[in-house]
Short mmCIF file of C-alpha atoms in Angstrom, two decimals:
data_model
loop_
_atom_site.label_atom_id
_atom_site.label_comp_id
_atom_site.label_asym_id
_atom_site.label_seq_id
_atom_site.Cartn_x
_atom_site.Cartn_y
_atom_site.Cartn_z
CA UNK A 5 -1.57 -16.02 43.54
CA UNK A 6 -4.59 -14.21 42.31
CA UNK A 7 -3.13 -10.73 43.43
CA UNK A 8 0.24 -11.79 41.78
CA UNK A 9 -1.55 -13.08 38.30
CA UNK A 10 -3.36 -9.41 38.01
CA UNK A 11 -0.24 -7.35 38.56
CA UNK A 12 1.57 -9.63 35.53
CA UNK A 13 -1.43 -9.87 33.97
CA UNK A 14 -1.36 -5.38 33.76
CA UNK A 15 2.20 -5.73 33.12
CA UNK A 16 1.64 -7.60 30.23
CA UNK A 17 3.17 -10.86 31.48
CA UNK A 18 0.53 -13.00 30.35
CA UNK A 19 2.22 -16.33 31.14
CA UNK A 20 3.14 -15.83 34.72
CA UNK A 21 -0.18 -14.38 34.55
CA UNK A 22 -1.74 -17.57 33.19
CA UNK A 23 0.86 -19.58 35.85
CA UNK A 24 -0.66 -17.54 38.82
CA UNK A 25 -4.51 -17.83 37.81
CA UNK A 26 -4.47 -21.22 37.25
CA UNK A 27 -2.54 -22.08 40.48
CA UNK A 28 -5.07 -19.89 42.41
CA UNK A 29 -8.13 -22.22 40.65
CA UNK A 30 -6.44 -25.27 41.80
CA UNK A 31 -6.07 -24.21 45.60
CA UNK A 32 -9.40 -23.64 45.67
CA UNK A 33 -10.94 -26.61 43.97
CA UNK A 34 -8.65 -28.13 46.64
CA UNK A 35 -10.82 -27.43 49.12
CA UNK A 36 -12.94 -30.17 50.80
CA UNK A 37 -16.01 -27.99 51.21
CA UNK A 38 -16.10 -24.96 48.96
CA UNK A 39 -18.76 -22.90 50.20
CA UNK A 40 -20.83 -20.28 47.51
CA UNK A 41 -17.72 -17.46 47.63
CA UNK A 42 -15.24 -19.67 46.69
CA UNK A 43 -17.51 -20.80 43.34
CA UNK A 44 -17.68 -17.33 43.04
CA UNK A 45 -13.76 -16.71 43.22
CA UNK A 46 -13.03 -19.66 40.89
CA UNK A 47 -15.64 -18.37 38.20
CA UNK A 48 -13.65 -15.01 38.60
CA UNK A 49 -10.15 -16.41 38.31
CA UNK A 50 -11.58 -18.96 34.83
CA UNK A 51 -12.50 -15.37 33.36
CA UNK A 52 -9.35 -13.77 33.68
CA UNK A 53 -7.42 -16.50 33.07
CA UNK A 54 -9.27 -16.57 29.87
CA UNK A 55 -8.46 -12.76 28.99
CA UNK A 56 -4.63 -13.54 29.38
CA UNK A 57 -5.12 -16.40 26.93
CA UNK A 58 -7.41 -14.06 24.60
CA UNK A 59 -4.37 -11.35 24.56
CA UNK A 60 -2.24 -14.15 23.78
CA UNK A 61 -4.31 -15.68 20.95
CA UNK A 62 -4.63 -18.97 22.70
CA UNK A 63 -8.20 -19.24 21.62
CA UNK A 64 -9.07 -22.63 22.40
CA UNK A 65 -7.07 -22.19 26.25
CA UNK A 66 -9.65 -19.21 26.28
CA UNK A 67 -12.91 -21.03 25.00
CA UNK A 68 -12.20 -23.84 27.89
CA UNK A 69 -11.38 -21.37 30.87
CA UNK A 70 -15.12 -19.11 29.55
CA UNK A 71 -16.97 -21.98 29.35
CA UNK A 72 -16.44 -23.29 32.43
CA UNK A 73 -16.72 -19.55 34.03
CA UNK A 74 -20.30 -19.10 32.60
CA UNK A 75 -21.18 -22.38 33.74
CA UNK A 76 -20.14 -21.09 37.35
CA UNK A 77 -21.91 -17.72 37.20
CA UNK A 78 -25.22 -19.44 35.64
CA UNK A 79 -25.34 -21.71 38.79
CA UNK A 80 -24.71 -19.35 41.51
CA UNK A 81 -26.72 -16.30 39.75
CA UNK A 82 -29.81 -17.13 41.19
CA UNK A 83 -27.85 -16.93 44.82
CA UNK A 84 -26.26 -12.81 43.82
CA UNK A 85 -27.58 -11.42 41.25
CA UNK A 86 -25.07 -9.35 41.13
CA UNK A 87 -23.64 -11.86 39.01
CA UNK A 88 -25.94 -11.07 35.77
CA UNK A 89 -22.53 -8.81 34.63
CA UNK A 90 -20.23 -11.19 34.66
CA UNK A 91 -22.47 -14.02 33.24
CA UNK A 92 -23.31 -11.26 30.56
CA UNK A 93 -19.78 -10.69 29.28
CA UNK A 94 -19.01 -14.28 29.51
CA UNK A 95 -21.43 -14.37 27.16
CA UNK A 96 -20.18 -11.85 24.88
CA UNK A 97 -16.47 -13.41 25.27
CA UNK A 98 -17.84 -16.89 24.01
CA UNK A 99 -19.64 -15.31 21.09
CA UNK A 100 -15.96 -13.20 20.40
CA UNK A 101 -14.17 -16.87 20.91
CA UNK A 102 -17.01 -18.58 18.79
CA UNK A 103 -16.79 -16.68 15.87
CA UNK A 104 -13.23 -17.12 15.33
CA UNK A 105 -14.34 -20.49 14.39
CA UNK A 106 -17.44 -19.31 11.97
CA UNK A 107 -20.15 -20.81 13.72
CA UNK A 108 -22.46 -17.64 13.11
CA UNK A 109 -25.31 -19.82 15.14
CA UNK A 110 -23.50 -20.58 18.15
CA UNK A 111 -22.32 -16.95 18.21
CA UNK A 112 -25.41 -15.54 18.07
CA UNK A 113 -27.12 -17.53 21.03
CA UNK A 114 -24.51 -16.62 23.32
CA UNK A 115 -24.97 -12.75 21.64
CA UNK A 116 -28.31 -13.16 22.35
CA UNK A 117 -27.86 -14.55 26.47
CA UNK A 118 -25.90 -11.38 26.71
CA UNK A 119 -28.32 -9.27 25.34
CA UNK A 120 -30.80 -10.31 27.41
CA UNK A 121 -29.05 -9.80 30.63
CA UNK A 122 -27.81 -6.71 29.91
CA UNK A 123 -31.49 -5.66 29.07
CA UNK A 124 -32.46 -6.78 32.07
CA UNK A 125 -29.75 -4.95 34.10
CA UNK A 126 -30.54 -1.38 32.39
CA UNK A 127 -34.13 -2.16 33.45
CA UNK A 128 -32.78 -2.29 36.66
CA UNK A 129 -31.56 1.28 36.21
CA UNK A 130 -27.78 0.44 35.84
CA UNK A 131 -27.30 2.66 32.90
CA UNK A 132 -23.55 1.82 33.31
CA UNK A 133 -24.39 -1.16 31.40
CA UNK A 134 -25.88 0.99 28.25
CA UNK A 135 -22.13 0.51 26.51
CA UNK A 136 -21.86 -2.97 26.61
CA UNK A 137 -25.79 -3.81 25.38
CA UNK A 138 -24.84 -1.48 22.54
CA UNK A 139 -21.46 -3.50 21.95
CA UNK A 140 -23.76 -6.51 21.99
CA UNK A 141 -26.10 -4.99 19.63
CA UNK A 142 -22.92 -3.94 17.31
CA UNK A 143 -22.04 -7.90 17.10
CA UNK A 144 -25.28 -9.47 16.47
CA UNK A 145 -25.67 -7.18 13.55
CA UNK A 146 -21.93 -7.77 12.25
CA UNK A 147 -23.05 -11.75 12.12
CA UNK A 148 -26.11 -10.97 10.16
CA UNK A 149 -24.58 -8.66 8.25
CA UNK A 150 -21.73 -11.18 7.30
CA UNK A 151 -25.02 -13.67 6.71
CA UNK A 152 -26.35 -11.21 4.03
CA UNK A 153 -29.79 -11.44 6.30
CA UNK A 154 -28.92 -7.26 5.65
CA UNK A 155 -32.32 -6.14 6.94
CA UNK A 156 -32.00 -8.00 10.09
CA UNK A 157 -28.49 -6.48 10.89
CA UNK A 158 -30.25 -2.96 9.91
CA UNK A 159 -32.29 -3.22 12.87
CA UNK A 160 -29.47 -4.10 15.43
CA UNK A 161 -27.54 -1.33 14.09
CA UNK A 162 -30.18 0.69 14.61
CA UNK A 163 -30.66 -1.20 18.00
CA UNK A 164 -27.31 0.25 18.82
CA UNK A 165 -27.62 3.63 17.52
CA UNK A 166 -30.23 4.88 19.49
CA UNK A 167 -28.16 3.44 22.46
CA UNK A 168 -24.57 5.27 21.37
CA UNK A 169 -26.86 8.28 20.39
CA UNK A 170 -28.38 8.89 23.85
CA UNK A 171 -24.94 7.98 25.17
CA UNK A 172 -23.33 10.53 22.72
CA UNK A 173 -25.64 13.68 24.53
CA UNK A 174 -24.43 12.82 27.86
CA UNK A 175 -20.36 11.97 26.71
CA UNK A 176 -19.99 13.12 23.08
CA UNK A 177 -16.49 12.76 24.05
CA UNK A 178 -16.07 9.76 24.69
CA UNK A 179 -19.47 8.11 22.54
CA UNK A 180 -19.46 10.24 18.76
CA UNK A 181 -17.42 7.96 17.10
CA UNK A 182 -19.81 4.44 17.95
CA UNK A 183 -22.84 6.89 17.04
CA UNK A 184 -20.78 7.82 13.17
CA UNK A 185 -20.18 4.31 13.15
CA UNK A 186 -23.47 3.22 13.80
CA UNK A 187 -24.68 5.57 11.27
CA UNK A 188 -22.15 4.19 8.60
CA UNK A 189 -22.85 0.86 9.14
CA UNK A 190 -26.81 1.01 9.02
CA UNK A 191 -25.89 3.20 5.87
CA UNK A 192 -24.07 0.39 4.35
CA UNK A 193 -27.04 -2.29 4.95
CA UNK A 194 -29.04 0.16 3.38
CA UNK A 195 -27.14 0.25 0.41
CA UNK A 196 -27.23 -3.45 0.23
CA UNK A 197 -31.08 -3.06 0.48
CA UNK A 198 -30.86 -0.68 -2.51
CA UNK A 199 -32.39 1.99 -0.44
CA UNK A 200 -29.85 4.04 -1.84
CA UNK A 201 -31.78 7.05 -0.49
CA UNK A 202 -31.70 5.89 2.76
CA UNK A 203 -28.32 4.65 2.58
CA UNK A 204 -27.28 8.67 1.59
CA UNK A 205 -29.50 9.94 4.70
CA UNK A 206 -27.39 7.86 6.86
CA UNK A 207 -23.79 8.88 4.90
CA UNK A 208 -24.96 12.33 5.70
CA UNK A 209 -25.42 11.89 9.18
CA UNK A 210 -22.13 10.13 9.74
CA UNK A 211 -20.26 12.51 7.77
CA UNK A 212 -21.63 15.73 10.22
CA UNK A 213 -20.01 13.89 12.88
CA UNK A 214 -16.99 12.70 11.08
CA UNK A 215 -16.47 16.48 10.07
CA UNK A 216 -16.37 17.78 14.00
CA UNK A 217 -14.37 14.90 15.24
CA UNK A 218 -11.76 15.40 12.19
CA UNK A 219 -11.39 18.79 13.22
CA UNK A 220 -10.65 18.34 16.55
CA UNK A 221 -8.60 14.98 16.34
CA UNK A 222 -7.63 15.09 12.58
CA UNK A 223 -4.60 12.28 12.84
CA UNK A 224 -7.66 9.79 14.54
CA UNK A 225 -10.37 10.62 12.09
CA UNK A 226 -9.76 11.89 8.23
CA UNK A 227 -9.49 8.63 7.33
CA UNK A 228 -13.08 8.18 8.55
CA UNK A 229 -14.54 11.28 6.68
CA UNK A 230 -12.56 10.71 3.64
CA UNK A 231 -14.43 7.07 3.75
CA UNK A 232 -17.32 9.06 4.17
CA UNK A 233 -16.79 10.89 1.08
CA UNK A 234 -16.05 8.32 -1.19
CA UNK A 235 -19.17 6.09 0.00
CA UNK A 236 -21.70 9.56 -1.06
CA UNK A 237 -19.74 9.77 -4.22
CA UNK A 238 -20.30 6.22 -4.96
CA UNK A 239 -24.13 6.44 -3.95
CA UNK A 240 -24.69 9.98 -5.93
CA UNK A 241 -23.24 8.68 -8.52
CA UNK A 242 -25.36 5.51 -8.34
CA UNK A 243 -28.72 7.99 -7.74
CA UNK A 244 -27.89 9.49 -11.35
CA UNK A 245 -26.65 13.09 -9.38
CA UNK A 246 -22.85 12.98 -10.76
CA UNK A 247 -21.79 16.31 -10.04
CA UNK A 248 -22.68 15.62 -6.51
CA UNK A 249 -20.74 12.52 -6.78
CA UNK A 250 -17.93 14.33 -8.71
CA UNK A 251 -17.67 16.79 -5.85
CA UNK A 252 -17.94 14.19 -2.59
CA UNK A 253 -14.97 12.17 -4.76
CA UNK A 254 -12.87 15.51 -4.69
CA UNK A 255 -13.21 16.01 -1.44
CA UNK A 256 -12.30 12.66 -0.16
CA UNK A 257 -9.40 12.58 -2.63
CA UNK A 258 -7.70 16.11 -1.17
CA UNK A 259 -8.00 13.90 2.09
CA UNK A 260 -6.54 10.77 1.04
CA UNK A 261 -3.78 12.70 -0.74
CA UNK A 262 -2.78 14.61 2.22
CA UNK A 263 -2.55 11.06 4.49
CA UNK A 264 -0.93 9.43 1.62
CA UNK A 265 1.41 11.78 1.41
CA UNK A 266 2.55 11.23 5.04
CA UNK A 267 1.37 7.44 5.12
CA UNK A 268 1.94 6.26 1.61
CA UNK A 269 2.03 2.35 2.25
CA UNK A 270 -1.28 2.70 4.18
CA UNK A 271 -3.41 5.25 2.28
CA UNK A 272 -2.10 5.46 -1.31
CA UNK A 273 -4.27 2.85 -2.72
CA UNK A 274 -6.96 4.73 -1.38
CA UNK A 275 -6.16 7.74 -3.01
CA UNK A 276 -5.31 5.88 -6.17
CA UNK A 277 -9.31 3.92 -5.88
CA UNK A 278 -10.57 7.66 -5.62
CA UNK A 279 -8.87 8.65 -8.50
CA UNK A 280 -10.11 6.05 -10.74
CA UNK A 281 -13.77 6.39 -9.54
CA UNK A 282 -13.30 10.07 -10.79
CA UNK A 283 -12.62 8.98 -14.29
CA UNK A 284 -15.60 6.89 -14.20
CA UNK A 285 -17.77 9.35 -13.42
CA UNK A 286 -16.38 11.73 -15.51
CA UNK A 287 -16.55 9.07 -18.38
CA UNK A 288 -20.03 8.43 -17.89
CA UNK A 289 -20.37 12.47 -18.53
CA UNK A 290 -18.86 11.94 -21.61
CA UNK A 291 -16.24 14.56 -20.69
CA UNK A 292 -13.48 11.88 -22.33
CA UNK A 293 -10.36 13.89 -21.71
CA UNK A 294 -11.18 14.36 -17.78
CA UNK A 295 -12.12 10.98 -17.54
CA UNK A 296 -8.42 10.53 -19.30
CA UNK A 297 -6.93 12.38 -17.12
CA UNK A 298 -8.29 10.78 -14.02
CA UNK A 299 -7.49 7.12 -15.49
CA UNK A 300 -3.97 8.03 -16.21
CA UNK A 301 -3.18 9.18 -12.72
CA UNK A 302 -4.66 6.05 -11.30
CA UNK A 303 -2.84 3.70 -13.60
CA UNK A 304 0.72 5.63 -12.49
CA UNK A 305 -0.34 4.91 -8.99
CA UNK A 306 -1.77 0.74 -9.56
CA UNK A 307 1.09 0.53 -11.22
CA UNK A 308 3.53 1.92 -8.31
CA UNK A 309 1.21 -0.53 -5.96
CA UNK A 310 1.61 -3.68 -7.84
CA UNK A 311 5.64 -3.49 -8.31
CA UNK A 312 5.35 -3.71 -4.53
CA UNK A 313 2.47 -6.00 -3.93
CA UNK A 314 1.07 -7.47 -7.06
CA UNK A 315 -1.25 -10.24 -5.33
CA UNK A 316 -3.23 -7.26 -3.81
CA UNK A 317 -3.75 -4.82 -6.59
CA UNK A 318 -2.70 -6.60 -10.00
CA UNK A 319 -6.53 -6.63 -10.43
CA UNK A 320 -7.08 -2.70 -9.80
CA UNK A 321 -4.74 -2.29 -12.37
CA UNK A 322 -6.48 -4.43 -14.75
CA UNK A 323 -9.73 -2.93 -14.20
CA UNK A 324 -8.05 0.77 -14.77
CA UNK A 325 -6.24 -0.02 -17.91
CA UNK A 326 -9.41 -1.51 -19.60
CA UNK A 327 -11.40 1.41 -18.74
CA UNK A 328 -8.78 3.31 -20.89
CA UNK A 329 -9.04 0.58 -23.24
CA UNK A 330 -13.12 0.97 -23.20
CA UNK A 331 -12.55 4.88 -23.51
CA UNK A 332 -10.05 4.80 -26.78
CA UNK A 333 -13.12 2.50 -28.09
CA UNK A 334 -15.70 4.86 -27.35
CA UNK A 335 -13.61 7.75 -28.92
CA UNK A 336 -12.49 5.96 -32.00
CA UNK A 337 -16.15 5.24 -32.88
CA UNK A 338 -17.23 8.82 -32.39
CA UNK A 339 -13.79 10.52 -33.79
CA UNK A 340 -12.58 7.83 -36.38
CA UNK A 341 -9.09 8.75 -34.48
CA UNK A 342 -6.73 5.27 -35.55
CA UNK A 343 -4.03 6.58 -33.89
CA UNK A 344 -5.72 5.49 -30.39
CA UNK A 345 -5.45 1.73 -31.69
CA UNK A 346 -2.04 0.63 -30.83
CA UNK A 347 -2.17 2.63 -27.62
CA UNK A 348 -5.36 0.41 -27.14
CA UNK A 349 -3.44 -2.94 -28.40
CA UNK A 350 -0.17 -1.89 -26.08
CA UNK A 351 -2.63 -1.81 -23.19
CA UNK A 352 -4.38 -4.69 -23.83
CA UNK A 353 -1.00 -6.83 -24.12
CA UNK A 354 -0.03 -5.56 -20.57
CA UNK A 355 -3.24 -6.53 -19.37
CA UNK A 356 -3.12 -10.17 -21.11
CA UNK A 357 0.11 -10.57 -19.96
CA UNK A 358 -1.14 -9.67 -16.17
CA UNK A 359 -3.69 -11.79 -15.84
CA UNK A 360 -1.76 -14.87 -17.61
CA UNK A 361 -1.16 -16.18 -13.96
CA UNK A 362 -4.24 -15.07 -12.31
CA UNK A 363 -6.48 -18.20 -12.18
CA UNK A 364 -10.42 -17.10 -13.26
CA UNK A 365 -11.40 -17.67 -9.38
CA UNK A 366 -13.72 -14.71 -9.88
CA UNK A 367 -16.35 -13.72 -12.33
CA UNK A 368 -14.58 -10.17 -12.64
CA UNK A 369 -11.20 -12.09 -13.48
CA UNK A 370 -12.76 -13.91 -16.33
CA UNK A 371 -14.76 -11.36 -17.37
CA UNK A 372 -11.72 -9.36 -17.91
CA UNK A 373 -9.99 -11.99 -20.10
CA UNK A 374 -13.51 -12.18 -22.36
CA UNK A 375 -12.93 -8.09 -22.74
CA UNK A 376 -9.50 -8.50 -23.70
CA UNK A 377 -10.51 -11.07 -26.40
CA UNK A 378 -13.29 -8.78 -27.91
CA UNK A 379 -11.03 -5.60 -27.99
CA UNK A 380 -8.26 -7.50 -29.10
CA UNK A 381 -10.34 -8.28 -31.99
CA UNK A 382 -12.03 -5.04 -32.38
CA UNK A 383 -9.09 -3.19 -32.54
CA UNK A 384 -7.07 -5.33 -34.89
CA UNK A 385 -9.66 -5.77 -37.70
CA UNK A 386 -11.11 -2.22 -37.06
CA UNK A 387 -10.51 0.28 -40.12
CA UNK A 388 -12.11 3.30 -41.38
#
C-alpha cells in the first residue's frame, strides 16, 4: 500500500494516493504490539499523506495527518536521531499549514522548532541541511515582515543571506536567485526603516545578480531586474538624485515594454506604473511637457487596463489623470494659459464619474474625491 500510494502519489494521483497511505496507517495501527519501526513507518506514511492533501489544498486533512506525524517523530527522536529531519520539516509544514489560517504566533513557534533543529543538524556537519535552515529563515522573516516588526524580519533575511550566499559560491547555479532575493527583500525592510541608503546598497547588490542571471536565462529573470530597476528609481528619486532615478525608470521600462509586448495581460500594467512614475519625476523637475508626455502614455495604457479589469486599476487611472489635472494647475498659474481649463474640467468629470461607485474604503480614495472638489472649484471660478 505504501509502495502503491508513492507511485500515484508521483503520478499525480493524489486520491488513490491519499486511499493507499491511509490504508497502510491503518494496517499498522492494527497491530497488537507495534514495536519502535513501525511508529517510525506510521509517522512516515501521516507525512506523506499530508503532502498529497497539501497538493490538493485539503488544508485541514493536511494540518491533522502533520500533527499527528510530529507528535510521532518528537516521541521516538530521542530513540534515532536521525529523526531531527523529519521532525524539522514537520515543523516547517505546520508553520506553511498554520499560516493559511493567520495565526502569525503559532506559525512562528513551529518556525522556530524547525530552526532549531536544523541548527543543530548543520552543527552536526550535515551541510545538506544549509537549504532548508535558510528556507526557515526566509519564513520567519516573511511573518515579521507581514507584522510590520520590519527590523526583526531584517535580521532573518539577513539570517538567510549569509546562508544562500555561502551556498551561492559552492552552486551559483542552482543558489543566485535565493541570494538576489535575499538581497531584495532585506532591501525592502530597509526601505520601510527609511534607511533609504541602505535600502539602495542592497537594490544594488540584487540588481548585479539579477543582471548575470537575465543574461543567461532572460525568459526566467527580466522581470526580476526590471523590478529591480523600478525599486532604485523609486529610492533615487526619494534620495533627491532624479536623474539617477530618471535613468533606473528607463531602463526598467525598455524591459517591461519588451515582456509586455509578448505578455501583455501579465506585464502591461507594469510598464504602464513605470511610465507614470516617469512623469512624476519629470514633473517634480519642472520639465512640464516631459512630465506630459509621460502622463499621457500612461493614461492610454490605465485606460486600456480598466476597460478590461476596472476593479484592479480604476484607481491607477484616477491617480494618473489628476496628476495631469495637478500639472494644467501648476502651468496655468505660471503661464496664465485658460485654454488648459476645460481640458482640466473634462478630466476631472471622468475622474468624478469613476470614482462615483468606488466606496472611500481608503484614505487615497477619499483623498481623491477632496482633490476633485478643490480643482473643480479652482478651475471654474479661476480667471485672469
Amino acid at each position: 500500500h505504501n509502495s502503491l500510494a508513492y507511485l500515484y502519489q508521483t503520478l499525480g494521483d493524489q486520491k488513490d494516493a491519499i486511499k493507499h497511505y491511509s490504508k497502510a496507517i491503518q494496517l499498522l495501527d492494527s497491530k497488537t504490539d507495534p514495536d519502535l519501526l513501525d511508529k517510525e513507518n506510521i509517522a512516515h506514511l501521516y507525512s506523506s499523506r499530508a503532502h498529497s492533501n497539501m497538493l490538493l489544498e485539503e488544508a485541514d486533512q493536511a494540518l491533522e495527518s502533520i500533527s499527528t506525524a510530529s507528535k510521532l517523530y518528537s516521541e521516538l527522536i530521542d530513540n534515532n536521531k536521525e529523526l531531527r529531519a523529519f521532525l524539522a520539516l514537520s515543523h516547517f509544514n505546520l508553520a506553511s499549514l498554520i499560516l493559511q489560517k493567520r495565526d502569525f504566533y503559532l506559525a512562528k513557534k513551529e518556525l522556530k522548532s524547525a530552526i532549531s533543529l536544523y541548527e543543530k543538524l548543520i552543527d552536526d556537519k550535515q551541510v545538506k541541511f544549509l537549504p532548508y535552515v535558510a528556507n526557515a529563515y526566509t519564513s520567519l522573516a516573511q511573518i515579521h515582515e507581514e507584522e510590520s516588526d520590519l527590523y526583526t524580519a531584517y535580521l532573518f533575511y539577513k539570517r538567510s543571506m549569509r546562508v544562500f550566499k555561502e551556498l551561492s559560491n559552492e552552486n551559483p547555479g542552482m543558489y543566485l536567485p535565493y541570494l538576489a532575493a535575499s538581497y531584495n527583500n532585506m532591501a525592502i525592510c530597509q526601505k520601510g526603516l527609511d534607511e533609504a541608503e541602505n535600502a539602495t546598497q542592497y537594490f544594488e547588490e540584487s540588481l548585479a545578480i539579477y543582471k548575470t542571471l537575465a543574461q543567461k536565462a532572460p525568459k526566467e529573470f527580466k522581470a526580476f531586474l526590471a523590478a529591480n530597476y523600478n525599486s532604485l528609481g523609486v529610492l533615487y528619486t526619494d534620495l533627491d538624485e532624479k536623474d539617477k532615478g530618471v535613468d533606473y525608470y528607463e531602463k526598467a521600462l525598455e524591459i517591461y515594454t519588451a515582456l509586455s509586448d509578448e505578455s501583455p495581460a501579465e506585464y502591461l500594467h507594469y510598464k504602464a506604473t513605470c511610465l507614470h512614475n516617469l512623469g512624476v519625476i519629470h514633473d517634480e523637475k519642472q520639465d512640464h511637457s516631459k512630465a506630459m508626455e509621460y502622463y499621457v502614455l500612461a493614461k492610454e495604457l490605465r485606460q486600456e487596463l480598466v476597460e478590461k479589469e476596472p476593479d484592479a486599476f480604476t484607481l491607477d487611472l484616477c491617480v494618473t489623470l489628476m496628476n495631469i489635472v495637478t500639472l494644467y494647475h501648476t502651468r496655468i498659474e505660471k503661464e496664465k494659459d485658460m485654454t488648459l481649463t476645460p481640458l482640466a474640467l473634462e478630466l476631472l468629470d471622468e475622474v468624478e464619474r469613476r470614482l462615483y461607485y468606488v466606496e472611500d474604503t481608503m484614505p487615497v480614495i477619499k483623498s481623491l474625491k477632496s482633490d476633485v472638489e478643490y480643482f473643480r472649484e479652482f478651475f471654474t471660478e479661476i480667471s485672469y
